[in-house]
PDB file of C-alpha atoms in Angstrom:
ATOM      1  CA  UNK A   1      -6.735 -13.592  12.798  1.00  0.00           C
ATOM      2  CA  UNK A   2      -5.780 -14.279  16.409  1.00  0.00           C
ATOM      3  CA  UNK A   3      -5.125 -11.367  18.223  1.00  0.00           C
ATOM      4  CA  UNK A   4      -6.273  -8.375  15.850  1.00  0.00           C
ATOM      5  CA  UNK A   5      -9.538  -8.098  14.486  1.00  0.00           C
ATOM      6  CA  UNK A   6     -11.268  -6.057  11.696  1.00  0.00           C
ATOM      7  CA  UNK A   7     -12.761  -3.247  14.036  1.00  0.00           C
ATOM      8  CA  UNK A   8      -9.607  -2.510  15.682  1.00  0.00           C
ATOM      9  CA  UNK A   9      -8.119  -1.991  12.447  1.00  0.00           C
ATOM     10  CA  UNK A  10     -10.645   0.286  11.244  1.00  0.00           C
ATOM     11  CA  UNK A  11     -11.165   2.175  14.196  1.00  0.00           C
ATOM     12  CA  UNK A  12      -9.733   6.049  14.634  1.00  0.00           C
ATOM     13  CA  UNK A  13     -10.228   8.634  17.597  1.00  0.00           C
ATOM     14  CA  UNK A  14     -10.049  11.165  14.437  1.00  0.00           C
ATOM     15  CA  UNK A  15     -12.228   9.523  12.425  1.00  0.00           C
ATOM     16  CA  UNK A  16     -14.577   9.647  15.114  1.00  0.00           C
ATOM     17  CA  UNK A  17     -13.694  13.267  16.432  1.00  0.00           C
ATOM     18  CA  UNK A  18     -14.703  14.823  12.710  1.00  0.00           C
ATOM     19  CA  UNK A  19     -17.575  12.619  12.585  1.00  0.00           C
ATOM     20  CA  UNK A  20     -15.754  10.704   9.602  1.00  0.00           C
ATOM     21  CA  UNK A  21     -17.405   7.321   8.688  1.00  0.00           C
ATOM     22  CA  UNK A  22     -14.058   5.336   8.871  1.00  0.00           C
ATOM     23  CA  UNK A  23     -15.796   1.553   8.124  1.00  0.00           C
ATOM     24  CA  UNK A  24     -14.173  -0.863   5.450  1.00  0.00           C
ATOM     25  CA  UNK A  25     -15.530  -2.552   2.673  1.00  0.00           C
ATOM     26  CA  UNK A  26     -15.509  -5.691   1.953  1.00  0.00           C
ATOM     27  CA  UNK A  27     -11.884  -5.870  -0.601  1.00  0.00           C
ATOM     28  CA  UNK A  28     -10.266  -3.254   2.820  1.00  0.00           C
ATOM     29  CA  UNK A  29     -11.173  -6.318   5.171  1.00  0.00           C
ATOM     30  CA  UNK A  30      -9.553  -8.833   3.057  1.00  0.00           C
ATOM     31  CA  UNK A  31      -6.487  -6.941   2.777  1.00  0.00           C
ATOM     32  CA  UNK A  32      -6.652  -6.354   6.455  1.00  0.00           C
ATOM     33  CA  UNK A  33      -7.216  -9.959   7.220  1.00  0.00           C
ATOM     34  CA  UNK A  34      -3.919 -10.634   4.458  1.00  0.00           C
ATOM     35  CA  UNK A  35      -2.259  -7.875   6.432  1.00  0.00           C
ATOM     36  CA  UNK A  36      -3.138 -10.068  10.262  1.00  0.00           C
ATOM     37  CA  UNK A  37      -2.619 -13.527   8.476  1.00  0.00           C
ATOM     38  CA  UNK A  38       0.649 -12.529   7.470  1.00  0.00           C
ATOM     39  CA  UNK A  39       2.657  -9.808   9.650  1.00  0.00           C
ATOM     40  CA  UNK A  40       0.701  -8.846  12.441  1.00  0.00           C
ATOM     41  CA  UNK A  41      -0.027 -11.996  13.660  1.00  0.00           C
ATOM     42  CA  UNK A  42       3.096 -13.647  13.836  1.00  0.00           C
ATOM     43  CA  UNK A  43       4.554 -10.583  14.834  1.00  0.00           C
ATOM     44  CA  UNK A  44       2.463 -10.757  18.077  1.00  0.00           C
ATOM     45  CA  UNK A  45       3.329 -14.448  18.882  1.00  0.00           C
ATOM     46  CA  UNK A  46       7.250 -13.582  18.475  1.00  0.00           C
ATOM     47  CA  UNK A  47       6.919 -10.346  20.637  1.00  0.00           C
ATOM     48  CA  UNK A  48       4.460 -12.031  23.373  1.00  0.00           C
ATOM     49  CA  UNK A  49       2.986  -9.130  24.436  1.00  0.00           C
ATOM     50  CA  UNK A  50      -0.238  -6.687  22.751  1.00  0.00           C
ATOM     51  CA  UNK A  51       0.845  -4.180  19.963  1.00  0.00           C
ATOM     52  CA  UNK A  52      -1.109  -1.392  19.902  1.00  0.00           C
ATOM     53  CA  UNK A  53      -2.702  -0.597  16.037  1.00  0.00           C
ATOM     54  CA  UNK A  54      -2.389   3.283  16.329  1.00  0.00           C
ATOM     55  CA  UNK A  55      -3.565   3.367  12.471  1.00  0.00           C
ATOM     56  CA  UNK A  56      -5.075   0.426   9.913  1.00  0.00           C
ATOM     57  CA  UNK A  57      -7.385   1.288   7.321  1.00  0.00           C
ATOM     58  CA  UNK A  58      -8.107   4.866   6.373  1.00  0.00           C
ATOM     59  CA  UNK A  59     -11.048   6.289   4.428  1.00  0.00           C
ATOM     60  CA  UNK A  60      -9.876   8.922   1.735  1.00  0.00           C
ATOM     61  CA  UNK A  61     -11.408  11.765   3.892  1.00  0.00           C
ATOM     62  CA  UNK A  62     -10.146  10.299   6.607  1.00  0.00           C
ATOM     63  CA  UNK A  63      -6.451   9.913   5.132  1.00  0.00           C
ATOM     64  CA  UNK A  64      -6.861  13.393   3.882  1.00  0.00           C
ATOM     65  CA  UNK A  65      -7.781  14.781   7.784  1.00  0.00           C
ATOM     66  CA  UNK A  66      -4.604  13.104   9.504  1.00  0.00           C
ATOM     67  CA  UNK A  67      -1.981  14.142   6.331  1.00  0.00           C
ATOM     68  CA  UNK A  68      -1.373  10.739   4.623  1.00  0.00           C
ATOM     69  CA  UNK A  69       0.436  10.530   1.522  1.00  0.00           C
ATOM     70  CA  UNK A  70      -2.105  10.438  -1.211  1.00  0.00           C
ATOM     71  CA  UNK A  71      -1.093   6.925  -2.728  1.00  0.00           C
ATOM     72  CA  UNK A  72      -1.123   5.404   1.316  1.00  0.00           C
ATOM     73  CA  UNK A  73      -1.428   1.711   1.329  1.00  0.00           C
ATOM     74  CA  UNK A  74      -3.962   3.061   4.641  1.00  0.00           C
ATOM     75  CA  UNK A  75      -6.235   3.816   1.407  1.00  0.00           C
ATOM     76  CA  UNK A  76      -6.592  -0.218   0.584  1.00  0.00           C
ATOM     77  CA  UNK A  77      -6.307  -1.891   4.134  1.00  0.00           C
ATOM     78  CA  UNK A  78      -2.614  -3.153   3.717  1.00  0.00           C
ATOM     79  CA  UNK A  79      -1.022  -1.288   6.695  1.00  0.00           C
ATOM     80  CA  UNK A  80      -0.889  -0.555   9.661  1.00  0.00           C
ATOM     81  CA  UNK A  81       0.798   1.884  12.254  1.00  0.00           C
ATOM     82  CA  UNK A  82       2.086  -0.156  15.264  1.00  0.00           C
ATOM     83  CA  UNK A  83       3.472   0.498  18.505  1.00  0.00           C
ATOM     84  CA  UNK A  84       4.623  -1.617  21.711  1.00  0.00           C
ATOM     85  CA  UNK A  85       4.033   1.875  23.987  1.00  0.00           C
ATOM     86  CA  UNK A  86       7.220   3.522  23.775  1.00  0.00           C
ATOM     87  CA  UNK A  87      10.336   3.759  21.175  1.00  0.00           C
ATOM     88  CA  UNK A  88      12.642   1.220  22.649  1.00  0.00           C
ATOM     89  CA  UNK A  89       9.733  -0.996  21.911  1.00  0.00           C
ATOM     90  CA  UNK A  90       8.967   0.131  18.596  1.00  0.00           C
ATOM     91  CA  UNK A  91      12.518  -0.026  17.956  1.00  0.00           C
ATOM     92  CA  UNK A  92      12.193  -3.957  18.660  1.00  0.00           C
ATOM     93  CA  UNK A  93       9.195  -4.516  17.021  1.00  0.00           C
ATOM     94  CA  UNK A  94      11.012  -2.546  13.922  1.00  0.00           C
ATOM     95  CA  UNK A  95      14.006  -4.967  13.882  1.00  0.00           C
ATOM     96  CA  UNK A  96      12.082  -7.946  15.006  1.00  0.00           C
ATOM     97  CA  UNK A  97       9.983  -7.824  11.534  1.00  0.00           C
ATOM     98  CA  UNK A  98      13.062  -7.938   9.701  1.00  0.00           C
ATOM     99  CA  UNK A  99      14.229 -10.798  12.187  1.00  0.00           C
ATOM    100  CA  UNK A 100      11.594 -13.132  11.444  1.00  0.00           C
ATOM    101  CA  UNK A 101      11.600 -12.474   7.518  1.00  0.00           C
ATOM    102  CA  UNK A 102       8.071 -11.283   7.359  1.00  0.00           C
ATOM    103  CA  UNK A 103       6.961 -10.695   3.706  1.00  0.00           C
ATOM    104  CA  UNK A 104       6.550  -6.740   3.854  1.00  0.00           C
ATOM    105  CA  UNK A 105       5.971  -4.464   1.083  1.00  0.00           C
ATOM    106  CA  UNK A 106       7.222  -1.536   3.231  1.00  0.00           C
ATOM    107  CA  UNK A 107       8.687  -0.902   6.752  1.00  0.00           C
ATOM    108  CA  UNK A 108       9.231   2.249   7.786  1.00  0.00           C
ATOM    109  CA  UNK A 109      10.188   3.907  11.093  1.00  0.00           C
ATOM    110  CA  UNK A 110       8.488   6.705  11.475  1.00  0.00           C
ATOM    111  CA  UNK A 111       9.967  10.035  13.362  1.00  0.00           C
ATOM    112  CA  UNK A 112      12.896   7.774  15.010  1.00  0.00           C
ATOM    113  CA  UNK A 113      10.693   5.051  16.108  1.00  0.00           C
ATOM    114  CA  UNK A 114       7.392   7.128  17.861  1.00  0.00           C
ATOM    115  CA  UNK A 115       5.685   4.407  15.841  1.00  0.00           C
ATOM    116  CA  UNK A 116       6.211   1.646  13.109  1.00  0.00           C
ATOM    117  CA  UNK A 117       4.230   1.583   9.768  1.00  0.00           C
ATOM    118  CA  UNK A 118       4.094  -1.976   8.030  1.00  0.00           C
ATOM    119  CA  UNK A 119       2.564  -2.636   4.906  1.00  0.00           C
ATOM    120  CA  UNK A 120       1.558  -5.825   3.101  1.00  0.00           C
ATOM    121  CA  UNK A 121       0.991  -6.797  -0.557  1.00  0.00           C
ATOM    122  CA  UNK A 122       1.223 -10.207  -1.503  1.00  0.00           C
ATOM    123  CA  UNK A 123       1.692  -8.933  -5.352  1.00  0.00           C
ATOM    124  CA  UNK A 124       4.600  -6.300  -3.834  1.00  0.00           C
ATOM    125  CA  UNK A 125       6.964  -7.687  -1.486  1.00  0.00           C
ATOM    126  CA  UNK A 126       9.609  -5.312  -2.307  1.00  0.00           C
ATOM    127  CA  UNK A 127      10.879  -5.389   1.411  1.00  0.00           C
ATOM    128  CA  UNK A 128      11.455  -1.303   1.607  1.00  0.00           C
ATOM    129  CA  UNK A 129      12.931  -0.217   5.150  1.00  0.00           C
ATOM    130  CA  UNK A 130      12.408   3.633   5.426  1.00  0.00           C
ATOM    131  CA  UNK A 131      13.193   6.214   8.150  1.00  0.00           C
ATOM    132  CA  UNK A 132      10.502   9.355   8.242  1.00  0.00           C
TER     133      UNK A 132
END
């Protein structure tokens, strides 16, 4: 993990807004680290520049509060809502993890590119590109 850590991917202005307690476990932080390790990371080094993590792991209550789907890979620590600031950026960060043949379970852009989710699951690399 070189330019994402753990806390950043747990952290949420909701969470902490509703007073939900929004901190992994131990099996969410591996799956977050598998998540970095494999997308996120070398995502970063290709784009050069910070990607904001608008959304990592979610707590159930937590999920429940912001309207995630109920079988969320949020839920388990394998993914992540990204953004480069704007949606020409998340448009390039979109297309530029299908460039670099990152091992994705899904990709989806969500509400024409206002952000990009990625998921990862070494045992479910079905490479599923979604618009939302």
């Amino acid at each position: 993990m070189k330019y994402f850590t753990i806390a950043e991917l747990c952290h949420s202005d909701t969470a902490n807004k509703y007073l939900i307690d929004n901190r992994c476990k131990k099996e969410h932080a591996e799956n977050l680290t598998a998540l970095v390790n494999n997308i996120l990371d070398p995502l970063r080094e290709a784009y050069g520049k910070p990607i904001i993590v608008n959304s990592g792991f979610r707590c159930l209550a937590l999920n429940k509060k912001v309207k995630g789907a109920s079988n969320s890979d949020h839920l388990r620590g394998m993914a992540a809502d990204i953004s480069g600031g704007n949606k020409k950026e998340n448009r390039r960060l979109f297309y530029l993890i299908q460039e670099l043949g990152l091992p994705f379970k899904q990709l989806i852009d969500e509400k024409g590119f206002a952000w990009v989710h990625v998921s990862y699951d070494a045992n479910n690399l079905k490479k599923q590109i979604l618009a939302l």
